[in-house]
mmCIF file of C-alpha atoms in Angstrom:
data_model
loop_
_atom_site.group_PDB
_atom_site.id
_atom_site.type_symbol
_atom_site.label_atom_id
_atom_site.label_comp_id
_atom_site.label_asym_id
_atom_site.label_seq_id
_atom_site.Cartn_x
_atom_site.Cartn_y
_atom_site.Cartn_z
ATOM 1 C CA ASP A 7 113.202 12.766 122.407
ATOM 2 C CA ALA A 8 111.932 13.258 125.440
ATOM 3 C CA GLY A 9 108.239 12.480 126.868
ATOM 4 C CA VAL A 10 105.636 14.678 128.209
ATOM 5 C CA THR A 11 107.755 15.284 131.986
ATOM 6 C CA GLN A 12 105.612 16.370 135.035
ATOM 7 C CA SER A 13 106.308 17.503 139.105
ATOM 8 C CA PRO A 14 106.055 16.487 141.753
ATOM 9 C CA THR A 15 105.374 12.837 141.201
ATOM 10 C CA HIS A 16 103.806 12.432 144.477
ATOM 11 C CA LEU A 17 102.555 15.463 146.502
ATOM 12 C CA ILE A 18 100.879 15.430 150.263
ATOM 13 C CA LYS A 19 98.727 18.337 150.872
ATOM 14 C CA THR A 20 96.100 19.394 153.589
ATOM 15 C CA ARG A 21 93.046 20.160 153.656
ATOM 16 C CA GLY A 22 92.556 24.183 152.668
ATOM 17 C CA GLN A 23 95.984 24.601 151.070
ATOM 18 C CA GLN A 24 96.741 25.343 147.547
ATOM 19 C CA VAL A 25 99.014 22.984 145.339
ATOM 20 C CA THR A 26 100.629 23.672 142.178
ATOM 21 C CA LEU A 27 101.733 21.236 139.554
ATOM 22 C CA ARG A 28 103.702 21.842 136.193
ATOM 23 C CA CYS A 29 103.736 19.799 132.802
ATOM 24 C CA SER A 30 106.999 20.070 130.313
ATOM 25 C CA PRO A 31 104.957 18.689 126.738
ATOM 26 C CA LYS A 32 106.925 16.678 124.642
ATOM 27 C CA SER A 33 109.207 18.445 122.200
ATOM 28 C CA GLY A 34 107.641 20.577 119.138
ATOM 29 C CA HIS A 35 103.804 19.526 120.658
ATOM 30 C CA ASP A 36 101.821 23.053 121.887
ATOM 31 C CA THR A 37 99.281 22.021 123.089
ATOM 32 C CA VAL A 38 98.828 20.507 126.890
ATOM 33 C CA SER A 39 95.535 19.183 128.362
ATOM 34 C CA TRP A 40 95.278 18.338 132.247
ATOM 35 C CA TYR A 41 92.623 14.835 133.457
ATOM 36 C CA GLN A 42 92.229 13.882 136.964
ATOM 37 C CA GLN A 43 91.932 10.771 137.552
ATOM 38 C CA ALA A 44 89.596 9.593 141.164
ATOM 39 C CA LEU A 45 90.844 5.986 142.020
ATOM 40 C CA GLY A 46 89.157 3.114 140.527
ATOM 41 C CA GLN A 47 87.472 5.872 137.831
ATOM 42 C CA GLY A 48 88.562 7.103 133.932
ATOM 43 C CA PRO A 49 90.405 10.616 133.640
ATOM 44 C CA GLN A 50 88.242 13.126 133.663
ATOM 45 C CA PHE A 51 89.061 16.751 131.839
ATOM 46 C CA ILE A 52 89.898 19.809 133.308
ATOM 47 C CA PHE A 53 91.418 22.010 131.066
ATOM 48 C CA GLN A 54 93.945 22.913 127.890
ATOM 49 C CA TYR A 55 95.664 25.483 127.022
ATOM 50 C CA TYR A 56 96.529 27.086 123.771
ATOM 51 C CA GLU A 57 98.473 29.802 123.006
ATOM 52 C CA GLU A 58 98.776 30.738 126.082
ATOM 53 C CA GLU A 59 95.207 30.286 126.216
ATOM 54 C CA GLU A 60 92.385 27.956 128.186
ATOM 55 C CA ARG A 61 90.763 27.223 124.777
ATOM 56 C CA GLN A 62 88.635 24.190 126.622
ATOM 57 C CA ARG A 63 87.237 23.306 130.502
ATOM 58 C CA GLY A 64 85.670 20.684 132.051
ATOM 59 C CA ASN A 65 83.277 20.853 135.231
ATOM 60 C CA PHE A 66 85.451 21.234 137.112
ATOM 61 C CA PRO A 67 85.052 24.466 140.141
ATOM 62 C CA ASP A 68 87.188 27.908 139.660
ATOM 63 C CA ARG A 69 89.869 26.150 142.050
ATOM 64 C CA PHE A 70 90.910 24.741 139.780
ATOM 65 C CA SER A 71 93.171 27.610 136.918
ATOM 66 C CA GLY A 72 95.804 27.198 134.789
ATOM 67 C CA HIS A 73 98.588 29.143 133.079
ATOM 68 C CA GLN A 74 100.737 28.115 129.845
ATOM 69 C CA PHE A 75 104.161 29.825 128.986
ATOM 70 C CA PRO A 76 105.501 30.900 126.607
ATOM 71 C CA ASN A 77 107.908 27.922 126.011
ATOM 72 C CA TYR A 78 104.283 25.528 126.392
ATOM 73 C CA SER A 79 104.745 24.264 129.445
ATOM 74 C CA SER A 80 102.372 24.305 131.899
ATOM 75 C CA GLU A 81 100.731 24.595 135.711
ATOM 76 C CA LEU A 82 97.553 23.213 137.039
ATOM 77 C CA ASN A 83 96.737 25.211 140.166
ATOM 78 C CA VAL A 84 93.861 24.253 143.068
ATOM 79 C CA ASN A 85 92.827 26.156 145.882
ATOM 80 C CA ALA A 86 91.889 25.493 149.220
ATOM 81 C CA LEU A 87 91.759 21.739 148.833
ATOM 82 C CA LEU A 88 89.403 19.433 149.884
ATOM 83 C CA LEU A 89 89.434 15.476 150.183
ATOM 84 C CA GLY A 90 88.034 14.804 147.394
ATOM 85 C CA ASP A 91 90.945 16.370 145.382
ATOM 86 C CA SER A 92 93.135 13.568 145.978
ATOM 87 C CA ALA A 93 93.898 11.513 142.722
ATOM 88 C CA LEU A 94 96.613 11.462 139.994
ATOM 89 C CA TYR A 95 96.653 14.479 137.781
ATOM 90 C CA LEU A 96 97.622 13.896 134.041
ATOM 91 C CA CYS A 97 99.321 16.261 131.473
ATOM 92 C CA ALA A 98 98.644 15.296 128.065
ATOM 93 C CA SER A 99 100.102 17.290 124.868
ATOM 94 C CA SER A 100 99.577 17.251 121.540
ATOM 95 C CA PRO A 101 101.193 18.642 118.128
ATOM 96 C CA GLY A 102 97.781 21.457 117.990
ATOM 97 C CA GLN A 103 94.798 21.401 118.968
ATOM 98 C CA PHE A 104 91.727 18.213 117.506
ATOM 99 C CA ARG A 105 95.468 16.149 117.250
ATOM 100 C CA GLU A 106 96.104 13.180 119.470
ATOM 101 C CA GLN A 107 97.504 13.300 122.897
ATOM 102 C CA TYR A 108 100.200 11.726 124.339
ATOM 103 C CA PHE A 109 100.112 10.893 128.476
ATOM 104 C CA GLY A 110 102.740 12.093 131.052
ATOM 105 C CA PRO A 111 103.483 9.775 134.335
ATOM 106 C CA GLY A 112 101.393 11.834 136.265
ATOM 107 C CA THR A 113 101.786 13.475 139.813
ATOM 108 C CA ARG A 114 99.928 11.757 142.807
ATOM 109 C CA LEU A 115 97.801 14.299 144.771
ATOM 110 C CA THR A 116 96.647 12.835 148.452
ATOM 111 C CA VAL A 117 94.849 15.930 150.977
ATOM 112 C CA THR A 118 94.627 14.487 154.313
ATOM 113 C CA GLU B 2 76.614 15.427 125.306
ATOM 114 C CA LEU B 3 79.163 12.685 124.364
ATOM 115 C CA LYS B 4 78.787 9.910 127.151
ATOM 116 C CA VAL B 5 81.028 6.201 127.099
ATOM 117 C CA GLU B 6 80.605 4.054 128.560
ATOM 118 C CA GLN B 7 82.723 0.347 128.371
ATOM 119 C CA ASN B 8 81.819 -3.475 129.986
ATOM 120 C CA PRO B 9 82.468 -5.674 131.831
ATOM 121 C CA LEU B 10 83.992 -3.630 133.921
ATOM 122 C CA PHE B 11 85.683 -6.531 134.985
ATOM 123 C CA LEU B 12 87.650 -9.421 133.452
ATOM 124 C CA SER B 13 89.044 -12.814 134.778
ATOM 125 C CA MET B 14 90.196 -14.642 132.572
ATOM 126 C CA GLN B 15 92.530 -18.284 131.902
ATOM 127 C CA GLU B 16 95.640 -17.530 129.789
ATOM 128 C CA GLY B 17 95.085 -19.332 126.401
ATOM 129 C CA LYS B 18 91.263 -17.922 126.074
ATOM 130 C CA ASN B 19 90.169 -15.482 123.835
ATOM 131 C CA TYR B 20 87.593 -12.598 124.807
ATOM 132 C CA THR B 21 86.567 -8.862 123.581
ATOM 133 C CA ILE B 22 85.901 -5.808 125.893
ATOM 134 C CA TYR B 23 83.090 -3.695 124.165
ATOM 135 C CA CYS B 24 83.236 0.662 124.050
ATOM 136 C CA ASN B 25 79.715 2.417 123.526
ATOM 137 C CA TYR B 26 79.137 6.126 123.015
ATOM 138 C CA SER B 27 76.737 8.577 123.100
ATOM 139 C CA THR B 28 76.989 9.930 120.171
ATOM 140 C CA THR B 29 78.333 11.421 116.565
ATOM 141 C CA SER B 30 82.378 10.857 117.527
ATOM 142 C CA ASP B 31 85.213 11.540 114.793
ATOM 143 C CA ARG B 32 88.458 9.480 117.110
ATOM 144 C CA LEU B 33 88.363 6.651 119.656
ATOM 145 C CA TYR B 34 91.424 5.766 120.924
ATOM 146 C CA TRP B 35 92.689 2.255 123.176
ATOM 147 C CA TYR B 36 95.015 2.652 126.462
ATOM 148 C CA ARG B 37 96.436 1.008 128.353
ATOM 149 C CA GLN B 38 97.292 1.513 132.165
ATOM 150 C CA ASP B 39 98.579 -0.423 135.235
ATOM 151 C CA PRO B 40 98.261 -0.324 138.510
ATOM 152 C CA GLY B 41 99.390 3.057 139.908
ATOM 153 C CA LYS B 42 100.623 4.151 136.234
ATOM 154 C CA SER B 43 99.829 7.004 133.505
ATOM 155 C CA LEU B 44 98.525 5.927 130.353
ATOM 156 C CA GLU B 45 99.640 3.693 126.925
ATOM 157 C CA SER B 46 98.512 4.461 123.849
ATOM 158 C CA LEU B 47 97.380 1.424 122.161
ATOM 159 C CA PHE B 48 95.225 2.009 119.357
ATOM 160 C CA VAL B 49 94.058 5.402 117.478
ATOM 161 C CA LEU B 50 90.490 4.665 115.996
ATOM 162 C CA LEU B 51 89.257 7.449 113.390
ATOM 163 C CA SER B 52 86.561 5.620 110.286
ATOM 164 C CA ASN B 53 84.239 3.821 110.122
ATOM 165 C CA GLY B 54 85.457 0.352 110.029
ATOM 166 C CA ALA B 55 89.320 0.631 111.030
ATOM 167 C CA VAL B 56 91.195 -2.089 112.389
ATOM 168 C CA LYS B 57 94.219 -1.919 113.767
ATOM 169 C CA GLN B 58 95.883 -5.180 115.391
ATOM 170 C CA GLU B 59 99.303 -4.781 117.476
ATOM 171 C CA GLY B 60 100.331 -8.364 118.138
ATOM 172 C CA ARG B 61 96.956 -10.450 120.935
ATOM 173 C CA LEU B 62 94.668 -6.839 120.473
ATOM 174 C CA MET B 63 92.713 -6.335 118.044
ATOM 175 C CA ALA B 64 90.412 -2.784 117.862
ATOM 176 C CA SER B 65 87.693 -2.053 115.776
ATOM 177 C CA LEU B 66 85.819 0.758 115.500
ATOM 178 C CA ASP B 67 81.988 1.107 113.596
ATOM 179 C CA THR B 68 80.399 4.485 113.920
ATOM 180 C CA LYS B 69 77.401 3.528 113.008
ATOM 181 C CA ALA B 70 76.601 1.282 115.968
ATOM 182 C CA ARG B 71 78.485 3.752 117.729
ATOM 183 C CA LEU B 72 80.891 0.446 119.290
ATOM 184 C CA SER B 73 84.324 -0.306 119.313
ATOM 185 C CA THR B 74 85.540 -3.196 120.319
ATOM 186 C CA LEU B 75 89.082 -4.427 122.105
ATOM 187 C CA HIS B 76 89.840 -8.599 120.910
ATOM 188 C CA ILE B 77 92.124 -10.397 123.204
ATOM 189 C CA THR B 78 93.457 -13.374 121.215
ATOM 190 C CA ALA B 79 95.245 -15.973 123.636
ATOM 191 C CA ALA B 80 95.489 -14.223 126.901
ATOM 192 C CA VAL B 81 98.844 -13.890 128.275
ATOM 193 C CA HIS B 82 99.322 -12.354 132.252
ATOM 194 C CA ASP B 83 101.390 -9.536 130.623
ATOM 195 C CA LEU B 84 98.053 -8.061 129.182
ATOM 196 C CA SER B 85 96.549 -7.545 133.027
ATOM 197 C CA ALA B 86 95.825 -3.929 133.151
ATOM 198 C CA THR B 87 92.779 -1.595 133.316
ATOM 199 C CA TYR B 88 92.310 -1.433 129.584
ATOM 200 C CA PHE B 89 89.647 2.432 128.827
ATOM 201 C CA CYS B 90 88.235 3.791 125.247
ATOM 202 C CA ALA B 91 88.225 6.933 124.961
ATOM 203 C CA ALA B 92 86.201 9.005 121.866
ATOM 204 C CA THR B 93 86.330 13.155 121.043
ATOM 205 C CA SER B 94 83.943 14.412 119.620
ATOM 206 C CA TRP B 95 84.402 17.040 116.327
ATOM 207 C CA ASP B 96 82.888 20.131 118.224
ATOM 208 C CA THR B 97 85.806 19.508 121.278
ATOM 209 C CA ASP B 98 89.204 18.164 121.901
ATOM 210 C CA LYS B 99 88.633 17.114 125.372
ATOM 211 C CA LEU B 100 89.039 13.096 125.541
ATOM 212 C CA ILE B 101 86.068 11.357 126.836
ATOM 213 C CA PHE B 102 86.381 8.094 129.165
ATOM 214 C CA GLY B 103 85.329 5.323 129.985
ATOM 215 C CA THR B 104 85.191 3.590 133.286
ATOM 216 C CA GLY B 105 87.765 1.230 132.468
ATOM 217 C CA THR B 106 88.004 -2.976 132.329
ATOM 218 C CA ARG B 107 90.247 -4.453 134.778
ATOM 219 C CA LEU B 108 91.523 -7.396 132.430
ATOM 220 C CA GLN B 109 93.113 -10.084 134.818
ATOM 221 C CA VAL B 110 94.675 -13.170 133.180
ATOM 222 C CA PHE B 111 95.596 -16.049 135.715
ATOM 223 C CA PRO B 112 97.490 -19.568 134.924
#
């Protein structure tokens, strides 16, 4: 049983560019949450998708957007990248809302 | 707004010694989690604590929850080098599914 998978593993982008990160949830899970973890800090909640809709959102600007597909996989899009967007982006899935979240391996984004 | 604080931020301890990491949260929380993170890696779930007085143990780690004091502890018994990592606690409140993380405790165990 595959766990949560994320792609790509690493990514280097230039300021002002746009990036898309992908997440496939654990089998049987229909809810996907995204977190940003800057170096030396705890993860910060970005948003959560359930039934293909954004259900909850953290304190992130509109440059951060997402999508959930009918197969429950999800994308995180970040526009107009800033140096401060450099971080580890973690996807977590759960079998519904208000259930334990299982984290993927993360995508390391570096903005130069 | 739910806030989570951990202390200490850094912990350097000798193998064989015991120590406790503390996690305080600011408002009522219905779930408390402990995670381990190795450098450059993702989060590994250690414990989920759901009710007041809950205690869970796995190997040399034991976690407890006191909802009245809004406090969770992670106790390390007879530390070994393999426990060296960063440990995070995280909480959720009844009305939201987002995990609020503490700042983490970086643990280093030396011979």
